[in-house]
XYZ file of C-alpha atoms in Angstrom:
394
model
C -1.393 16.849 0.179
C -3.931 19.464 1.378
C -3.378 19.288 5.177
C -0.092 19.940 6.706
C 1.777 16.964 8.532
C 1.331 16.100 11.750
C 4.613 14.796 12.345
C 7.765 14.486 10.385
C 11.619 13.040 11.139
C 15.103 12.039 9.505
C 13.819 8.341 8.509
C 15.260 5.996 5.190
C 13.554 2.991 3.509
C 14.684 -0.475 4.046
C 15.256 -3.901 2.055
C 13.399 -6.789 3.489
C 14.582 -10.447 2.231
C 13.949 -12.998 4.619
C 16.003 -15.684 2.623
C 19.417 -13.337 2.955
C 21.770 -12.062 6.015
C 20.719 -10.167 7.423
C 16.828 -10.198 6.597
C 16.435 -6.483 6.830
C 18.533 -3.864 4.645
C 18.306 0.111 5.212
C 18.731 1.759 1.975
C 21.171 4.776 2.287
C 19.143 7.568 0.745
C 17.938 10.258 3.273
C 14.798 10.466 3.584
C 11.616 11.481 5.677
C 8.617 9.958 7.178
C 5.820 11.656 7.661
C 2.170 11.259 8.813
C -1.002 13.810 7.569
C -4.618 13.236 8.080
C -7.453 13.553 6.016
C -10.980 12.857 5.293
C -10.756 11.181 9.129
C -8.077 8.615 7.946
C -4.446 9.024 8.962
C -1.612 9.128 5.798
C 1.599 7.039 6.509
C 4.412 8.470 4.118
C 7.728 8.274 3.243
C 9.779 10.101 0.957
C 13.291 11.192 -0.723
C 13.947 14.385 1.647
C 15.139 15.679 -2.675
C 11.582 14.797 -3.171
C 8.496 17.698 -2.374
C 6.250 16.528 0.281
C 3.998 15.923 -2.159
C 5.592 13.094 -3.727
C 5.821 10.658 -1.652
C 7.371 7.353 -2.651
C 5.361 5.362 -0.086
C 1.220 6.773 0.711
C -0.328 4.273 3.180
C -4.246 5.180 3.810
C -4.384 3.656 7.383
C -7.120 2.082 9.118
C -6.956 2.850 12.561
C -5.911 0.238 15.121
C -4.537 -1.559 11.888
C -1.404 -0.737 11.938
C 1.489 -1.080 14.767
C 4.976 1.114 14.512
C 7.421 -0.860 17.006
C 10.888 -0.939 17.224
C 12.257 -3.968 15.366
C 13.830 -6.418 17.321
C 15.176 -9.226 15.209
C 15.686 -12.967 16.795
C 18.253 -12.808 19.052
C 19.680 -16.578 18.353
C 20.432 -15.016 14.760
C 24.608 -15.565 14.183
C 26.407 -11.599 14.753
C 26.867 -11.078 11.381
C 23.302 -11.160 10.595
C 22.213 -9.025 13.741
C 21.100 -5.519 12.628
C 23.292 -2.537 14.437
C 20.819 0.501 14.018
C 17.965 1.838 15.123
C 14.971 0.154 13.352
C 11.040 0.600 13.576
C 8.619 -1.939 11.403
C 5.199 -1.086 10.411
C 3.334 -3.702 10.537
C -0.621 -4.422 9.412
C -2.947 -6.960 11.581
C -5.148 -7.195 8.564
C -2.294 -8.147 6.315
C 0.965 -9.869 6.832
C 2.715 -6.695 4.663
C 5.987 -5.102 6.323
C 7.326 -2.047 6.226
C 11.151 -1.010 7.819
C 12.505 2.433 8.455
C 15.760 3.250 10.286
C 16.403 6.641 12.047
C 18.922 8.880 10.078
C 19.128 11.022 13.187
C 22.763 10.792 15.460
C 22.546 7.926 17.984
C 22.277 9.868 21.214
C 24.046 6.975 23.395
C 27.297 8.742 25.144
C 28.884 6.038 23.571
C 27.382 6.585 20.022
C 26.235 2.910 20.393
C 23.849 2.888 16.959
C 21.593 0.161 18.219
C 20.700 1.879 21.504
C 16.793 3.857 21.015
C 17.081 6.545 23.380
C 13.868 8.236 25.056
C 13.569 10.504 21.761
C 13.959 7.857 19.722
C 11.187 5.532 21.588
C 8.670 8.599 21.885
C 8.961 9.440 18.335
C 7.995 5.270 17.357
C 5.527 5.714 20.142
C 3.489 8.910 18.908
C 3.438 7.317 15.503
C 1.917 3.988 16.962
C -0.604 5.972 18.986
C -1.542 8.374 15.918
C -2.249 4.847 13.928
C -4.392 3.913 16.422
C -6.409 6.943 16.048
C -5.239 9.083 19.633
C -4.473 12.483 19.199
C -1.178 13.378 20.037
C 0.377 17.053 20.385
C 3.853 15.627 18.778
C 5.334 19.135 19.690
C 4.397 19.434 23.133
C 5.624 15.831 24.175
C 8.998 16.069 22.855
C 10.055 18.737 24.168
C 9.066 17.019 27.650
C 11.349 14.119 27.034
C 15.327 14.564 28.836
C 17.715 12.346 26.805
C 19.566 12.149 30.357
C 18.256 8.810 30.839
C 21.581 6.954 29.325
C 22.342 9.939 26.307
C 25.101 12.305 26.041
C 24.430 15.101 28.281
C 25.749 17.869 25.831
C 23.245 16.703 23.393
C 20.300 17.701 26.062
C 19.098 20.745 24.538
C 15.908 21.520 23.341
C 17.216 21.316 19.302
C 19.195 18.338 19.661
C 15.876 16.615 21.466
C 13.590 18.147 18.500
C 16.328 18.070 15.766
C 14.449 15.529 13.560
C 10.883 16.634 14.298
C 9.275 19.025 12.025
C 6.374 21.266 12.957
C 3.322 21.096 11.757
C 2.347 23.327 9.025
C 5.511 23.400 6.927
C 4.244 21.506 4.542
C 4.991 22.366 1.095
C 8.487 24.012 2.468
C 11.458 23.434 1.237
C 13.822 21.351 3.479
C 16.263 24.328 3.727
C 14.973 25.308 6.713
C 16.651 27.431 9.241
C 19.057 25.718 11.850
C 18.146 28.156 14.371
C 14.244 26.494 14.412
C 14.205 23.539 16.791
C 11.069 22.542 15.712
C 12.138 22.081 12.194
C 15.310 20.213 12.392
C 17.925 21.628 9.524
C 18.389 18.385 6.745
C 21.429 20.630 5.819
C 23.266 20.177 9.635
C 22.792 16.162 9.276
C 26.110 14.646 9.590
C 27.409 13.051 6.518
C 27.645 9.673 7.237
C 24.348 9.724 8.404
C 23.104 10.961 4.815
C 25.156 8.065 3.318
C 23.302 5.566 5.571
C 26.391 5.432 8.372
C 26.548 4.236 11.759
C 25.209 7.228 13.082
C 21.416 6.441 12.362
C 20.492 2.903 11.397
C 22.291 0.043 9.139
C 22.611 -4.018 8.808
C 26.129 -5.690 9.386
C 27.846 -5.043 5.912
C 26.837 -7.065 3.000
C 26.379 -7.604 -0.388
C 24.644 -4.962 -2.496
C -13.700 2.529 -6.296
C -16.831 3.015 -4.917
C -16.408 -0.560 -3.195
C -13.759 0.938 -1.274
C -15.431 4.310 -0.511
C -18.449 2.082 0.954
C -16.062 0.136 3.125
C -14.256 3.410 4.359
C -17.409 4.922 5.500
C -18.442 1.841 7.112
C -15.306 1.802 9.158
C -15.568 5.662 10.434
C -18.905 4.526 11.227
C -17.514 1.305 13.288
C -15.476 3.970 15.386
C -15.737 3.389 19.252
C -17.834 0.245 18.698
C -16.492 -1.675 22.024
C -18.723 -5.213 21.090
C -17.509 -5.230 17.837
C -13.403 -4.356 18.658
C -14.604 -7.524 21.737
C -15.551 -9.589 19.021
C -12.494 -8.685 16.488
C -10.066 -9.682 19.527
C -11.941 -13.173 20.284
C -11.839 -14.090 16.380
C -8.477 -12.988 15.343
C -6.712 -15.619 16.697
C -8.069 -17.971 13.881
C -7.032 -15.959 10.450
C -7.933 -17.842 7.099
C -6.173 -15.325 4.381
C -6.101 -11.499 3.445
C -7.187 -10.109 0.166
C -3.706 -8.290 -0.169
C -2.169 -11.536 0.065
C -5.104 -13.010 -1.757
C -4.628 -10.142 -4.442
C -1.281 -9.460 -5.008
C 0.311 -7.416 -8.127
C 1.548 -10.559 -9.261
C -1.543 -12.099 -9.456
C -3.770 -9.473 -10.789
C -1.558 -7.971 -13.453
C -1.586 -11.316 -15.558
C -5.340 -10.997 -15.719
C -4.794 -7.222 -17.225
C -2.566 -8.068 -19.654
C -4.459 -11.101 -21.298
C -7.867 -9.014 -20.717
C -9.811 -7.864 -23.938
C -11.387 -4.495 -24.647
C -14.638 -5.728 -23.108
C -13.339 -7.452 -20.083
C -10.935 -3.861 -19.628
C -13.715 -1.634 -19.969
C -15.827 -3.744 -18.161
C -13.066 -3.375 -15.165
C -12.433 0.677 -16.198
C -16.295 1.571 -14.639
C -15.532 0.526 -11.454
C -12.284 3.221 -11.563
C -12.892 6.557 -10.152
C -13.649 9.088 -12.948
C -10.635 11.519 -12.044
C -8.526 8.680 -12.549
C -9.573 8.282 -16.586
C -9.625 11.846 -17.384
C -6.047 12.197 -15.060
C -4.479 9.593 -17.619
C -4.785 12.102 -20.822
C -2.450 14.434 -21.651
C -2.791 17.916 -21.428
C -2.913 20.315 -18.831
C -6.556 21.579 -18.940
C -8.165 18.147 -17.542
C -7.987 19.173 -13.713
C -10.611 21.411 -14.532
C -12.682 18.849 -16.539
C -15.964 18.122 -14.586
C -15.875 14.485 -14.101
C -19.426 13.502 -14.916
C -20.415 10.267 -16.718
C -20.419 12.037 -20.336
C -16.741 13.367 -19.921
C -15.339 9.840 -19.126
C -17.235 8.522 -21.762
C -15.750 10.802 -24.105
C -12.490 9.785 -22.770
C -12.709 6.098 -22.149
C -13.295 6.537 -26.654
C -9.663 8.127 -27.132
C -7.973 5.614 -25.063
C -6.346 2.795 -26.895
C -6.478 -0.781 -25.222
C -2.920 -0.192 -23.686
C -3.887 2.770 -22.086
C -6.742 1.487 -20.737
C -4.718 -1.172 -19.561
C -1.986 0.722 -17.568
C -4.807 3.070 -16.320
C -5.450 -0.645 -14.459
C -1.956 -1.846 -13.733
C -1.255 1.695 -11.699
C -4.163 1.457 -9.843
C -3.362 -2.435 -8.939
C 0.375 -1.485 -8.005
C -1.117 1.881 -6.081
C -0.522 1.725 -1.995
C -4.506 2.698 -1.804
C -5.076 -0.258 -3.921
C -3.742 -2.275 -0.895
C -4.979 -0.278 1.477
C -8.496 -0.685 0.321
C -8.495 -4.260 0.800
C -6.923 -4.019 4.311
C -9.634 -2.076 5.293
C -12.049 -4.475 3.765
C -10.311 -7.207 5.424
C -10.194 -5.137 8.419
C -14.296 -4.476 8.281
C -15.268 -8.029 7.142
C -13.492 -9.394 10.539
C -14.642 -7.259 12.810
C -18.321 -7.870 11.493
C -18.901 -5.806 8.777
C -20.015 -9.043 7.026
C -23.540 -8.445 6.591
C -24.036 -4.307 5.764
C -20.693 -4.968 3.424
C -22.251 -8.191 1.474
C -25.685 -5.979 1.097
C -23.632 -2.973 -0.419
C -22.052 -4.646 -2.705
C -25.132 -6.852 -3.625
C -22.779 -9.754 -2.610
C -25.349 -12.780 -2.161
C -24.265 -14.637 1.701
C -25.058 -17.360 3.295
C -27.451 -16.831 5.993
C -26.592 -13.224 5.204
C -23.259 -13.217 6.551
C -24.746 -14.000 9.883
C -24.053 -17.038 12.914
C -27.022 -19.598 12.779
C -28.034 -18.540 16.615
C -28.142 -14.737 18.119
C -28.206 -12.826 14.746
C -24.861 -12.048 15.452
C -22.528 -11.178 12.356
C -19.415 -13.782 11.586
C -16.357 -12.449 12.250
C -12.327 -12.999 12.015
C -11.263 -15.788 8.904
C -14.956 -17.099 9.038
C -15.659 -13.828 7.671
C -13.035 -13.280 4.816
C -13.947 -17.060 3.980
C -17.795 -16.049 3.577
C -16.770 -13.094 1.520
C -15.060 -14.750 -0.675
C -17.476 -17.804 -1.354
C -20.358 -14.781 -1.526
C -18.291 -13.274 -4.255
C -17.711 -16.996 -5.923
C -21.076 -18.027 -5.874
C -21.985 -14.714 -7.547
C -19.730 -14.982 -10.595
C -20.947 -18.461 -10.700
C -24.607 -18.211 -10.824
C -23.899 -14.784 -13.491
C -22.009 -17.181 -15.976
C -24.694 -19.799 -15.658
C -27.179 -16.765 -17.042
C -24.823 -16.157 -19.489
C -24.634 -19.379 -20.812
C -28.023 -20.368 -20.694
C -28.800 -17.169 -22.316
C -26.169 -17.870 -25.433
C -28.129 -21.359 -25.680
C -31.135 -19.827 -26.334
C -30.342 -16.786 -28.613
């Protein structure tokens, strides 16, 4: 991670099953979530606070105004024992129907110690992560130390530490999580109450139960969509009528078949649309970070790769978050009008060239995706029709 975080608090990972009781699980290790930005795109993370901040178990790439971070709020005709009783935010995706569930390891501030009540802190903190996903700038810092937990909290716990206790300051990344109690700005892992590092009542917990250049293309296109009022107008009007998302389109359990039955031609075929760093990254030895990635270095190492290799080179990249992040933000750009400049970039052959029949103006929303994806169809249709009429006349 080269740029420090912007924000980071007391947050663990949750279980989400929608066929058990309750449908959402925290998991009890203590962790941290934490948000970074770079090359323009904001870095959703989560990780093992054992772990080093640059190891995060969960990277999301975000798109902004993709992504929502609310306070989860589960149906409320649910029976008791499948209500949740902690503090819970979701992350969800509009391009996507992917979820992701945290719950606050910090003490419940209620005077009470109520452990479903979301004090002021605890609503800013879910609010200045929603507003950095949507691509504000927010001086974390500044506004929580503006924020009196008088409204409902204990009063002893009123203080400038307890109010910052699980916010970090920016710049520490790389530091271990040792930090000094007497920084209020850091928040001390080591003064967290032990039941809250077990996953107690004190943060967030159910009721008891049972234990590639395509995508570079698209990013660019999407920093260059910034501000663009008709075209966030137009995304609004057409959302309401989705048809699918390549995540859900493309999941790990569709795609990883395909790997494993692929042979050497079909996997190599696949291997020169992977970023070069990511071939010469999958050999051993430490001198390759200093390997110049040019096209006769990955051809020398694409020939000391065995099949398998070249094969779980593939499977990492398919199970990678940017994996899935890459085709959110494609879905993201193809329904907000992106049709047309994306189906030209990718030499993607559309019909009318991915625009409406009247007013030259680009289809959006599920009309889009649905485009895409007969573009892309009609392409590997018409290329094995060359093939074959090329095998009948060799």
């Amino acid at each position: 991670m080269a740029n420090p975080p912007i924000m980071t608090f007391k947050a663990g990972a949750c279980d989400f099953d929608p066929s058990v009781s309750p449908k959402v699980l925290p998991k009890p290790t203590p962790g941290y979530l934490y948000l970074f930005e770079e090359d323009e795109l904001m870095h959703f993370c989560w990780r093992p606070r054992s772990a080093s901040m640059n190891q995060p178990e969960l990277e999301l790439i975000m798109v902004p105004a993709d992504g929502r971070f609310t306070p989860y709020q589960p149906n409320q005709k649910d029976s008791a024992s499948s209500r949740i009783n902690g503090r819970i935010f979701v992350l969800k995706f509009q391009s996507s129907t992917q979820r992701h569930f945290f719950w606050l390891q910090s003490r419940s501030q209620h005077v009470h110690g109520d452990p479903t009540w979301f004090s002021p802190r605890d609503l800013a903190l879910g609010q200045f992560v929603d507003r950095l996903l949507q691509g504000d700038e927010v001086n974390v810092q500044q506004e929580m130390a503006n924020i009196s937990n008088h409204q409902g909290g204990n009063p002893d716990d009123d203080d400038l530490t307890s109010r910052m206790e699980d916010v970090r300051s920016q710049g520490q990344a790389g530091t271990p999580d040792n930090n000094s109690a007497g920084n209020p700005g850091v928040g001390d892992p080591g003064d967290e109450n032990k039941d809250s590092r077990e996953g107690g009542t004190d943060g967030g917990r159910a009721a008891a139960m049972p234990s590639s250049d395509a995508a570079a293309a698209v990013q660019s296109f999407l920093r260059s969509m910034q501000g663009n009022h008709a075209l966030g107008e137009q995304h609004a009007q057409t959302q309401s009528f989705p048809f699918t998302t390549l995540p859900d389109l493309l999941p790990p359990s569709t795609t990883i078949p395909i790997i494993d039955s692929a042979n050497e031609a079909f996997t190599n075929s696949l291997l020169n649309y992977v970023p070069p760093a990511c071939i010469l990254l999958s050999q051993k030895g430490d001198s390759t970070g200093s390997i110049d990635p040019n096209p006769e270095t990955v051809k020398v190492a694409m020939k000391t790769l065995s099949l398998d290799q070249k094969k779980d080179i593939l499977r990492k990249l398919l199970h990678s978050p940017q994996f899935s992040q890459s085709l959110s933000s494609l879905t993201v750009a193809l329904s907000d009008g992106g049709l047309p400049s994306i189906g030209d970039a990718l030499g993607i052959p559309l019909e009318n060239s991915g625009f409406m029949r009247s007013g030259g103006v680009p289809i959006g929303g599920g009309d889009a995706v649905r485009a895409f994806l007969d573009g892309v169809r009609g392409a590997v249709e018409k290329e094995t029709e060359a093939e074959t009429v090329d095998m009948d006349t060799s």
